[in-house]
Coordinates of C-alpha atoms and ligand atoms in Angstrom, one line a residue:
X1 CA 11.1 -73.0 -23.9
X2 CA 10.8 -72.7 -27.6
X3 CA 13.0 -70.5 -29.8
X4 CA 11.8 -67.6 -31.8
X5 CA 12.5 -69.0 -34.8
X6 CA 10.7 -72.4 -33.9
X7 CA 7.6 -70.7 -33.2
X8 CA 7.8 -68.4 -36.0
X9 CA 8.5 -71.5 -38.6
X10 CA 5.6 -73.5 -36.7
X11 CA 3.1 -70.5 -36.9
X12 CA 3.6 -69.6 -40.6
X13 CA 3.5 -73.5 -41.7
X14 CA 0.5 -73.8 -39.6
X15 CA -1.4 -70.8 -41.2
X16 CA -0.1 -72.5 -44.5
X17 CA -0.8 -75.7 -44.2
X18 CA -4.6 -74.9 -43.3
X19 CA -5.4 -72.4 -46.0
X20 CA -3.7 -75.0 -48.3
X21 CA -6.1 -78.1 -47.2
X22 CA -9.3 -75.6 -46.9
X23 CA -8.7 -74.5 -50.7
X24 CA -8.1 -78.1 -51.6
X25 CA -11.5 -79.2 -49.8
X26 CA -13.2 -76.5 -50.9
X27 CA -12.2 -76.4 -54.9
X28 CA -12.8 -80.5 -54.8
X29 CA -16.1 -79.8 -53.2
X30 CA -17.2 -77.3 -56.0
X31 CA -15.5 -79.3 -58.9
X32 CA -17.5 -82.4 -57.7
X33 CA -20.6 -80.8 -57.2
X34 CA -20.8 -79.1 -60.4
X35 CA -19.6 -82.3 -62.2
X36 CA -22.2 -84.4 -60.7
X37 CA -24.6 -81.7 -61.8
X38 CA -23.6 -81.4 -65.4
X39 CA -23.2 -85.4 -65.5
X40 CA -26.6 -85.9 -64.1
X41 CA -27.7 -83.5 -66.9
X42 CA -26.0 -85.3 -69.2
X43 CA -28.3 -88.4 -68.1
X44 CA -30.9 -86.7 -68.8
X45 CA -30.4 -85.5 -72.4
X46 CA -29.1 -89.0 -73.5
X47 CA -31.8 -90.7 -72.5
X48 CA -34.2 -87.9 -74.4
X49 CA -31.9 -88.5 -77.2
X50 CA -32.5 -91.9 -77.2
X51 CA -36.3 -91.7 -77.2
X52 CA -35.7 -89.2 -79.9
X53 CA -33.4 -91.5 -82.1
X54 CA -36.2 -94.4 -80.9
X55 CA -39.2 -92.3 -83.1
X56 CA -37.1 -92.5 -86.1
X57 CA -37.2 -96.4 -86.0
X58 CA -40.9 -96.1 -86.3
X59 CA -42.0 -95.6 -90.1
X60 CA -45.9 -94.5 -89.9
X61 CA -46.4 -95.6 -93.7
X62 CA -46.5 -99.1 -92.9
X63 CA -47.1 -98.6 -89.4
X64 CA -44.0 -100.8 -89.0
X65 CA -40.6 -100.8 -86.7
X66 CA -37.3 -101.2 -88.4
X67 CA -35.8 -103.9 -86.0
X68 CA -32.0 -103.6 -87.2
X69 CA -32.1 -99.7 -86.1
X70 CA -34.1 -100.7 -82.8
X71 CA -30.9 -103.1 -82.2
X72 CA -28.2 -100.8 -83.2
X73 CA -29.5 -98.0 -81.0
X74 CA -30.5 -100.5 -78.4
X75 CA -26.9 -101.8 -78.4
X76 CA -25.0 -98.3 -78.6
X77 CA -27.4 -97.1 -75.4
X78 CA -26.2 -100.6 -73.6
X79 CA -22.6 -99.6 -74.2
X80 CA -23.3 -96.3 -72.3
X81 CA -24.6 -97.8 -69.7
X82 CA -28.2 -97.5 -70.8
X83 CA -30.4 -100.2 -70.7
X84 CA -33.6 -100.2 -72.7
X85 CA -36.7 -102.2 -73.1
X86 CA -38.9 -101.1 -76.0
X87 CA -42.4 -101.4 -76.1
X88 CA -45.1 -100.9 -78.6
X89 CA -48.1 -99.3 -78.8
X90 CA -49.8 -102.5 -77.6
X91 CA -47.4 -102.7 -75.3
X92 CA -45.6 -106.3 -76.6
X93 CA -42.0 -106.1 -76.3
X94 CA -40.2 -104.9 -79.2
X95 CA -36.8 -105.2 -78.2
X96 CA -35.2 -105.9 -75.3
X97 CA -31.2 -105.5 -73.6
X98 CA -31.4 -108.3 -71.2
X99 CA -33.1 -110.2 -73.1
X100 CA -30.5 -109.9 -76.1
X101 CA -27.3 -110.3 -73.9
X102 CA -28.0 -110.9 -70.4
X103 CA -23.9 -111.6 -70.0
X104 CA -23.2 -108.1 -71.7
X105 CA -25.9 -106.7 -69.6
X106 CA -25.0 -108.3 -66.6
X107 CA -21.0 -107.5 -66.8
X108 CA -21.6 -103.3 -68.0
X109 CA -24.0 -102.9 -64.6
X110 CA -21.6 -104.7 -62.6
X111 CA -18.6 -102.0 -64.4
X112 CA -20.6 -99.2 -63.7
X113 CA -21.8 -100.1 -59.8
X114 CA -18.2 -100.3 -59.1
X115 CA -16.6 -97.3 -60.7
X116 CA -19.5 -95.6 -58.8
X117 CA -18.7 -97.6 -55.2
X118 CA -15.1 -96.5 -56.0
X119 CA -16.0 -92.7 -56.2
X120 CA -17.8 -93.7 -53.0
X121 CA -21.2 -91.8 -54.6
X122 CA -24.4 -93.8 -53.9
X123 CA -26.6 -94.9 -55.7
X124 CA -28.4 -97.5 -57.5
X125 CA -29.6 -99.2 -60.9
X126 CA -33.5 -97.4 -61.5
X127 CA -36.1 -97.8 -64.5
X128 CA -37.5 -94.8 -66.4
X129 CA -40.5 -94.9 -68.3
X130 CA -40.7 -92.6 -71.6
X131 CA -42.9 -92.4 -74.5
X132 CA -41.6 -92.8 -78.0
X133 CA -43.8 -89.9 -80.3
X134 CA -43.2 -90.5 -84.4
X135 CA -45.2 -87.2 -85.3
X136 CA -47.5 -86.2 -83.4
X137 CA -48.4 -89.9 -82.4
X138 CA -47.1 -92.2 -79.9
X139 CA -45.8 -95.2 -80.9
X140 CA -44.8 -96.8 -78.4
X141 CA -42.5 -96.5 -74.9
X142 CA -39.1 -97.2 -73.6
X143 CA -37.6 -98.1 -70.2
X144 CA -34.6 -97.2 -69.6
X145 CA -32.6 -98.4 -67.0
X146 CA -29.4 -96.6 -65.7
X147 CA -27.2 -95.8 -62.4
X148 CA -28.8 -93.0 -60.7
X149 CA -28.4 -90.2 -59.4
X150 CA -25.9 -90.1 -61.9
X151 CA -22.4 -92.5 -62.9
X152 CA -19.5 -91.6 -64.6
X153 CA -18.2 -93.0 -67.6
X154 CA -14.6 -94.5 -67.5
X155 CA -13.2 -90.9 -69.1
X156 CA -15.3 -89.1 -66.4
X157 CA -13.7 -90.7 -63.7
X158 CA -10.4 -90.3 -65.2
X159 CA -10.9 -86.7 -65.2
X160 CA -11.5 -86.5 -61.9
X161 CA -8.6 -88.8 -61.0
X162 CA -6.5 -85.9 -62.9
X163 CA -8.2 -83.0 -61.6
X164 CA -7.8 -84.5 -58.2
X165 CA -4.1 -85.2 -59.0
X166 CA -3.7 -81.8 -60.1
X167 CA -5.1 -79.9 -56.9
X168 CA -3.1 -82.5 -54.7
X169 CA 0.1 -81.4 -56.5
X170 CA -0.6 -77.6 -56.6
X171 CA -1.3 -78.0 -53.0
X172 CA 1.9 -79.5 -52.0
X173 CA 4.0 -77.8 -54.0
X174 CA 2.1 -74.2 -52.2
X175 CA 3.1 -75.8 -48.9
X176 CA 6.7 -76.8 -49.5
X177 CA 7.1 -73.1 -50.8
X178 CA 5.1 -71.9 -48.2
X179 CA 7.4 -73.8 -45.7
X180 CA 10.7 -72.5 -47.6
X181 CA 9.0 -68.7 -47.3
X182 CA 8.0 -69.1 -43.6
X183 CA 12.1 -70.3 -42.7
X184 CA 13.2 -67.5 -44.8
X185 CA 11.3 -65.0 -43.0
X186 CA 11.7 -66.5 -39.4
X187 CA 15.0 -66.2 -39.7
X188 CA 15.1 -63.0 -41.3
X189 CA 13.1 -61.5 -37.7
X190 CA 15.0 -64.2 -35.6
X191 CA 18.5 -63.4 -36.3
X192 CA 18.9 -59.4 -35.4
X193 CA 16.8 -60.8 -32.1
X194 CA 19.1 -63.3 -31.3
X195 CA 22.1 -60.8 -31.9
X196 CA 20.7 -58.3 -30.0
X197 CA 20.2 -60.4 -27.0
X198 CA 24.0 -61.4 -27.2
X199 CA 24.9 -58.0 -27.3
X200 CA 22.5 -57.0 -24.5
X201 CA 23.6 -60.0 -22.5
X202 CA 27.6 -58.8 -23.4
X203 CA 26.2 -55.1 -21.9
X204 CA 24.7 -56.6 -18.5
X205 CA 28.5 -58.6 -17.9
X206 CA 30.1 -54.6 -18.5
X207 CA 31.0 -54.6 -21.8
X208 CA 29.8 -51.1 -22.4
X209 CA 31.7 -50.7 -25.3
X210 CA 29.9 -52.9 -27.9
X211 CA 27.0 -52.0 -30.2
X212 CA 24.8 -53.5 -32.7
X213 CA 26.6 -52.5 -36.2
X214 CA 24.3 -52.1 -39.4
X215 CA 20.9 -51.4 -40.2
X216 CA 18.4 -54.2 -39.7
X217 CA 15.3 -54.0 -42.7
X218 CA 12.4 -54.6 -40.5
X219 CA 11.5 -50.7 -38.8
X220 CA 10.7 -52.2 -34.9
X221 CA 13.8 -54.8 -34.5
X222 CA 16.2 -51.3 -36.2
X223 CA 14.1 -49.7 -33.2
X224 CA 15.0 -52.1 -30.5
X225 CA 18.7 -52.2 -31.6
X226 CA 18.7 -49.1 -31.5
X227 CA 17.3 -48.9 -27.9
X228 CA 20.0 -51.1 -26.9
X229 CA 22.9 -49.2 -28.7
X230 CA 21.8 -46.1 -26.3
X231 CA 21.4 -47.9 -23.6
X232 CA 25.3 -49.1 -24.4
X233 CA 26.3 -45.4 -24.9
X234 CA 24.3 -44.3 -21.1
X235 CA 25.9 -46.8 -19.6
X236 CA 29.1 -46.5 -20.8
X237 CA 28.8 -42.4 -20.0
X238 CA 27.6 -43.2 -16.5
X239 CA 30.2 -45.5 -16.2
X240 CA 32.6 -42.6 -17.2
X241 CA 31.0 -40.5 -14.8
X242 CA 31.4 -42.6 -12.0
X243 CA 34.9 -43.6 -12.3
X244 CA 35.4 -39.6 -12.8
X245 CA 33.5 -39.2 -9.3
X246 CA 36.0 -41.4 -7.6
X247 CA 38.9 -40.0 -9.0
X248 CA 37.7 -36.2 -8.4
X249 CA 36.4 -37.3 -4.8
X250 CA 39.8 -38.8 -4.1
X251 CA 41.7 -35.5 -5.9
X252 CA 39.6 -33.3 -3.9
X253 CA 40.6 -35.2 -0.3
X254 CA 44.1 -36.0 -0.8
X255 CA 45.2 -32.4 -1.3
X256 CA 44.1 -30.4 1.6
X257 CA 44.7 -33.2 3.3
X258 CA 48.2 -33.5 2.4
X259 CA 48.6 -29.6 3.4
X260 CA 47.4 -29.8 6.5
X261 CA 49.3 -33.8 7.5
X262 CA 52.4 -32.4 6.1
X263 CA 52.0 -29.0 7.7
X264 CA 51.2 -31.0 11.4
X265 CA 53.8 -33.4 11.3
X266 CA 56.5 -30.1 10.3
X267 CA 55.3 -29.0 13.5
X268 CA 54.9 -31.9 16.0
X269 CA 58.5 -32.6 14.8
X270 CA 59.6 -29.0 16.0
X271 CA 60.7 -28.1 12.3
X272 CA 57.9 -25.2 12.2
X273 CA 56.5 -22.9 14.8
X274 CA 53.1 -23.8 15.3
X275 CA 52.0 -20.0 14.7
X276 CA 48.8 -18.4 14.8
X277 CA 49.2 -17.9 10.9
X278 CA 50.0 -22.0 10.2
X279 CA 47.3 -23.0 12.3
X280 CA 45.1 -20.6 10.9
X281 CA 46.4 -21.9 7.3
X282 CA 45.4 -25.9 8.8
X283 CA 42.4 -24.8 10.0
X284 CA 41.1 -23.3 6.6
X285 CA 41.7 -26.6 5.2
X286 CA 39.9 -28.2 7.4
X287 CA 37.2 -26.0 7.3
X288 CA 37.5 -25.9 3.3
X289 CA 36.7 -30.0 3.9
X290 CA 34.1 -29.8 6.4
X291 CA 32.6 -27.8 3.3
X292 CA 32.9 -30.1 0.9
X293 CA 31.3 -33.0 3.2
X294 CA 28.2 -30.6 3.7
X295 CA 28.0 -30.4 -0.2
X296 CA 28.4 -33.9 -0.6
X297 CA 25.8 -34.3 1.8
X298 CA 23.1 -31.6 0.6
X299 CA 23.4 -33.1 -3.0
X300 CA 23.1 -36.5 -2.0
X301 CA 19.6 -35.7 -0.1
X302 CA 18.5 -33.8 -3.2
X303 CA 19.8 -36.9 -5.2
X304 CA 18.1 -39.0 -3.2
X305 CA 14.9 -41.1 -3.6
X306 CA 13.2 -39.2 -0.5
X307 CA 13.8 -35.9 -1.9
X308 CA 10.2 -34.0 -0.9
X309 CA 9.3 -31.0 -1.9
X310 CA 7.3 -28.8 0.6
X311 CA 5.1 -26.7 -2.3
X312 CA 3.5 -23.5 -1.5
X313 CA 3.9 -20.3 -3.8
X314 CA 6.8 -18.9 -4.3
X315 CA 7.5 -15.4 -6.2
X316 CA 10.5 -15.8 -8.1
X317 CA 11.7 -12.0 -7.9
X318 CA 11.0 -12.2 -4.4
X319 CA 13.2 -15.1 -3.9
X320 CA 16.0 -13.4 -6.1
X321 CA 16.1 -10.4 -3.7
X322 CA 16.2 -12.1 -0.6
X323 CA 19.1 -14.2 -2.2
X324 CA 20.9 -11.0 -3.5
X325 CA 20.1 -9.6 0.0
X326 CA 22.0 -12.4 1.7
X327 CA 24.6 -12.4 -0.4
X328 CA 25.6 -9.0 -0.4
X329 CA 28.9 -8.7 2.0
X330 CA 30.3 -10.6 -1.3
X331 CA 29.5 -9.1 -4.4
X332 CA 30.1 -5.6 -2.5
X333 CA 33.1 -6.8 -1.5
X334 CA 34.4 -7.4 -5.3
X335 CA 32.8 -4.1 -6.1
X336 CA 30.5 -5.8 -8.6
X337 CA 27.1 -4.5 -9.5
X338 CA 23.9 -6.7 -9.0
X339 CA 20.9 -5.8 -10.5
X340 CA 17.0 -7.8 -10.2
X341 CA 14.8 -7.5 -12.7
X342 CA 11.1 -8.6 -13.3
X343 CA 7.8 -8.5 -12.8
X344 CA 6.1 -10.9 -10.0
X345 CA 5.7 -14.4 -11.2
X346 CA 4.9 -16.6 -8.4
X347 CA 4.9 -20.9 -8.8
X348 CA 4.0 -23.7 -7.2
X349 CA 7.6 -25.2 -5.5
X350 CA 9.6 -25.0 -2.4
X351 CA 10.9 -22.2 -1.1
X352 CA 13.8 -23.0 0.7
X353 CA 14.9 -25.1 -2.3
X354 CA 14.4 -22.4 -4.6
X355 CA 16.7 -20.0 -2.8
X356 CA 19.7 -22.9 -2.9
X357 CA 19.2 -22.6 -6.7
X358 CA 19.2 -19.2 -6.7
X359 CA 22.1 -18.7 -4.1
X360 CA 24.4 -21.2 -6.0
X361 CA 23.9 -19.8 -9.5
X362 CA 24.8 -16.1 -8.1
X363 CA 27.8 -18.0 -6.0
X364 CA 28.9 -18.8 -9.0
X365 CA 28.1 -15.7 -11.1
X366 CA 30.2 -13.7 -8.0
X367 CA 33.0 -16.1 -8.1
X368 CA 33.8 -16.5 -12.3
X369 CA 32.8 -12.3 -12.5
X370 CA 36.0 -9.8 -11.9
X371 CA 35.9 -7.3 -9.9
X372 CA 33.9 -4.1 -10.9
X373 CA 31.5 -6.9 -13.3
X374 CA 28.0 -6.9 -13.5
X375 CA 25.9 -9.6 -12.7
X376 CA 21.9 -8.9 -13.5
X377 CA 18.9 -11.7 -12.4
X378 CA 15.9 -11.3 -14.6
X379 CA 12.3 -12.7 -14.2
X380 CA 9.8 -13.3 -16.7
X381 CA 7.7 -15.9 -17.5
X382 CA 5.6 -18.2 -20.5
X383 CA 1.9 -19.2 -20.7
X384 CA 3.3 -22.1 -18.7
X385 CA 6.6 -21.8 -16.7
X386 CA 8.2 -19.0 -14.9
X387 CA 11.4 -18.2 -16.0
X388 CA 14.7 -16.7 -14.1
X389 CA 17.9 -15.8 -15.7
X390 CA 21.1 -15.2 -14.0
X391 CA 23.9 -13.2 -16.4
X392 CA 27.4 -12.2 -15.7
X393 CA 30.0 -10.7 -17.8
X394 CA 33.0 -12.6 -16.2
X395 CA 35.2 -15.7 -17.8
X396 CA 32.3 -17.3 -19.5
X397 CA 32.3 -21.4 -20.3
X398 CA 33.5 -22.9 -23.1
X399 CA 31.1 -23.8 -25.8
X400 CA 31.7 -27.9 -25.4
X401 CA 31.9 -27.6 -21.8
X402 CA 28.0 -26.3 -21.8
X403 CA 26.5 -29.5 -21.8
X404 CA 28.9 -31.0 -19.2
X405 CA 28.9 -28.5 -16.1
X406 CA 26.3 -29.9 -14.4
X407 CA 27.6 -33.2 -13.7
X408 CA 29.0 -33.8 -10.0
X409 CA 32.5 -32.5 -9.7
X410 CA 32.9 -31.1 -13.0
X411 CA 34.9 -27.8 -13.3
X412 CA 35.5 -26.0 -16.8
X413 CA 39.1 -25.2 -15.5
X414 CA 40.7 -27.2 -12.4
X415 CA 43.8 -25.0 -11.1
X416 CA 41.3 -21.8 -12.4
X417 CA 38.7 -23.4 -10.2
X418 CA 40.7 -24.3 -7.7
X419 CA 41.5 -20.5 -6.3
X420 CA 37.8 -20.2 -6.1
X421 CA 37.4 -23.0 -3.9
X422 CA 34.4 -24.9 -5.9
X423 CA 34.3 -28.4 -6.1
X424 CA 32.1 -28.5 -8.9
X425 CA 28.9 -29.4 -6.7
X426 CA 26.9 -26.3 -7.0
X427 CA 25.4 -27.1 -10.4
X428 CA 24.6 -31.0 -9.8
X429 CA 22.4 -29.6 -6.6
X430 CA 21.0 -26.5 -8.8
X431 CA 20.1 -29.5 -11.7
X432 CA 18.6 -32.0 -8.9
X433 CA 16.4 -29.6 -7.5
X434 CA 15.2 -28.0 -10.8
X435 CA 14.4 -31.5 -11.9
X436 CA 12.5 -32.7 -8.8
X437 CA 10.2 -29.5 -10.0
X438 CA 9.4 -30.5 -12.9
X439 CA 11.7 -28.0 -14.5
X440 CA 14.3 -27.2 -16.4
X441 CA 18.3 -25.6 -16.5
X442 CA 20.5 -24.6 -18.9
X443 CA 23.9 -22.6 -19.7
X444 CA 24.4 -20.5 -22.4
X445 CA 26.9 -17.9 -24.0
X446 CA 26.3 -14.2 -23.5
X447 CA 26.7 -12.2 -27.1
X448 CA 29.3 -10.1 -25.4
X449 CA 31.2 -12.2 -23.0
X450 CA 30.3 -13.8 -19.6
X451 CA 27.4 -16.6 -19.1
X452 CA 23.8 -17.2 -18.6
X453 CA 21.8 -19.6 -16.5
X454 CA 18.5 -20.2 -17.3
X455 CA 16.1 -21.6 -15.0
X456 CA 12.3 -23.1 -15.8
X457 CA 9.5 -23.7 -13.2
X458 CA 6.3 -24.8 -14.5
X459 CA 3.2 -23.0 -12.8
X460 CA 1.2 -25.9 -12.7
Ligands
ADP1 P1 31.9 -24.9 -8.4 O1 31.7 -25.2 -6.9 O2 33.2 -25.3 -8.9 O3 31.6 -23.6 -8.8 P2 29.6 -25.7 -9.8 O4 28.9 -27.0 -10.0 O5 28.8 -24.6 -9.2 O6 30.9 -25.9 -9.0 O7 30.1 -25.2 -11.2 C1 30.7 -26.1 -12.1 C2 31.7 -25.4 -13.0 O8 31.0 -24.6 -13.9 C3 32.6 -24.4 -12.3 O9 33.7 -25.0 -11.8 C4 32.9 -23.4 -13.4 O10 34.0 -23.9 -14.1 C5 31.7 -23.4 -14.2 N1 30.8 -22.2 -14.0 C6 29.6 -22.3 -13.2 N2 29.0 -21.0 -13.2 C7 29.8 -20.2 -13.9 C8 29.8 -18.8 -14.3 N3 28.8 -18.0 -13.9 N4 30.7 -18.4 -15.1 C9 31.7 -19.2 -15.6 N5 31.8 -20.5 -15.2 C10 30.9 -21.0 -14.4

């Protein structure tokens, strides 16, 4: 396996190195082509220059050639790798490059056919025939021999050599910073990864406490630090939670069971009567257990993975009712007033669940309400979810405790909650089964005193 970085590096230098030799091939291509253009152009005026400069040796007067201007042109044109053979109008030769120097001749072809086999452009030594005009008359003709298509001259050649040079150099130089870039920037997006995995790897062994410190400039790997910063923090408040559980799970055993041992053993050992009132005392305990085992149990099948809701519709104000109904020996027997409100608003969910919900958020508004209190349920509903509110003017929840009441054992007050007889269950079940809905629950402060629970259920 090949490390981020690696492949990053090896990526980028790849791209570079390609555009690099493609704008290299491609620029020499062009350069060439256009140069063997304009030299082959160039062959072409030089040797009409030469006819030209031919005419002028012709003086129509005498009707005469001026030999010594025949030779110097001659020779200048062998020098350039031209080489003539001048004719008159009878056709006799007048002058003639081979002829003249054969050595010269021989040894400026041989130059030029291996420059051109060096710049590995074909070609070959061909005559052309032109005719020399003095006026309006001609004169005579001229062959002229050179390399064709076209050859370069020694300063042509070392153009190219230059140009070349130069396109080679710009090309490495592009590729070595190119290569320095491509690091730079693998490393940049390698190095929060790498960290990131450490820290994530540090997270998986427990260490819930560490997160990714700074800001990183590139927007997704900021995102996936961030992911793994909140992952840290859920973690680390489950692993709260759970430690919490255990603690309040052991807290909630030990005592009653320690009233009941203690108050057995006083008897056994003939210390204490064993009275109707002591055992009655034991068996409340026991009973106040057997309680908290059925909660345990009812929230751990809502908790659950198999948790299936039977749906049919349900009427929310209905449900309230039936609940209030039920529950009535108690709130009558604090002398509090319970009032349901609401117009029918019936959703899609299950009943019986709905009536736990119902029947542990008015448990709770009857146990934290004082006598002669008023607890009122009200039902209304949105274009989308039915809504039903249960309100009680009794001890209320602290504001920072809102968020936190619905986790398993929690209890705003322990000895307050104690007396009541809670063991902070009620609300975890309420939340689970909300949830499994589709819903939603909250807590909130009443303006006056006393708190509301509000409870979502989407109609669809
Ligand atoms: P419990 O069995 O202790 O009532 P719950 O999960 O039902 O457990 O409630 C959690 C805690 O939330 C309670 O201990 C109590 O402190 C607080 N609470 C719940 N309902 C009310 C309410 N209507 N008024 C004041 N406090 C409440």
């Amino acid at each position: 396996m090949r490390s981020l970085r690696a492949q990053l590096s090896l990526a980028i230098s790849m791209v570079v190195l390609l555009t690099v030799a493609l704008l290299s091939l491609v620029s020499n291509l062009t350069v060439n082509r256009q140069f063997e253009a304009y030299v082959t152009e160039q062959e072409k005026v030089q040797s009409e220059t030469i006819v030209a400069h031919l005419g002028t040796a012709y003086n129509s007067l005498s009707q005469d050639w001026n030999p010594d201007f025949l030779h110097t042109v001659g020779m200048y044109s062998l020098y350039d790798g031209y080489l003539l053979k001048i004719y008159d109008r009878a056709g006799s030769v007048l002058w003639d490059a081979e002829h003249h120097d054969m050595t010269l001749c021989g040894q400026i072809m041989g130059e030029i056919s291996d420059r051109m086999e060096k710049t590995k452009s074909a070609g070959g030594f061909s005559a052309h025939t032109y005719e020399i005009q003095s006026g309006a008359k001609t004169v005579g003709s001229v062959s002229v021999t050179y390399y064709g298509p076209f050859f370069y001259s020694e300063g042509e050649v070392k153009f190219l050599h230059t140009l070349n040079a130069v396109l080679l150099s710009v090309g490495v130089f592009a590729l070595a910073a190119s290569l320095g870039a491509g690091w730079l920037l693998s490393r940049r997006i390698a190095r929060p990864v790498v960290k990131t995995a450490a820290i994530a790897r540090q997270i998986s062994a427990g260490n819930y406490g560490i997160r990714f410190e700074g800001t990183i400039k590139t927007r997704e790997l900021n995102d996936l630090a961030g992911a793994v910063n909140y992952l840290a923090e859920a973690l680390q408040e489950q692993e709260r939670l759970r430690k919490r559980l255990t603690a309040d799970l052991a807290h909630e055993l030990r005592t009653p069971l320690a009233a009941v041992g203690a108050h057995l053993e006083a008897m056994l050992e003939g210390i204490w009567e064993p009275t109707p009132d002591r055992l009655r005392s034991c068996h409340e305990e026991v009973i106040r257990l057997g309680k908290l085992a059925a909660d345990l149990e009812r929230l751990a099948r809502v908790e659950g993975e198999d948790l299936t809701l039977r749906k049919a519709p349900v009427d929310l104000t209905c449900a309230a009712r039936t609940v209030c109904a039920a529950l009535e020996p108690e709130w009558k027997g604090k002398n509090l007033t319970l009032t349901v409100e609401g117009e029918s608003v019936t959703v899609p969910a299950d009943g019986d669940r709905i009536a736990q919900v119902i029947t542990n958020l008015l448990s709770n508004a009857i146990k934290y309400t004082p006598e002669q209190g008023h607890i009122r349920v009200s039902v209304t509903h949105s274009e989308q979810e039915g809504i039903l509110a249960v309100e009680d003017d009794g001890i209320g929840i602290p504001e920072e405790e809102l968020p936190l009441i619905f986790e398993r054992f929690y209890r705003t007050d322990r000895s307050r909650s104690r007396s009541t007889g809670g063991a902070g269950i009620g609300l975890a079940i309420v939340r689970s089964i909300v949830t499994a809905h589709g819903g939603t629950v909250r807590a909130e402060h009443r303006d006056g005193k006393g708190s509301r629970f509000v409870v979502t259920i989407p109609k669809v």
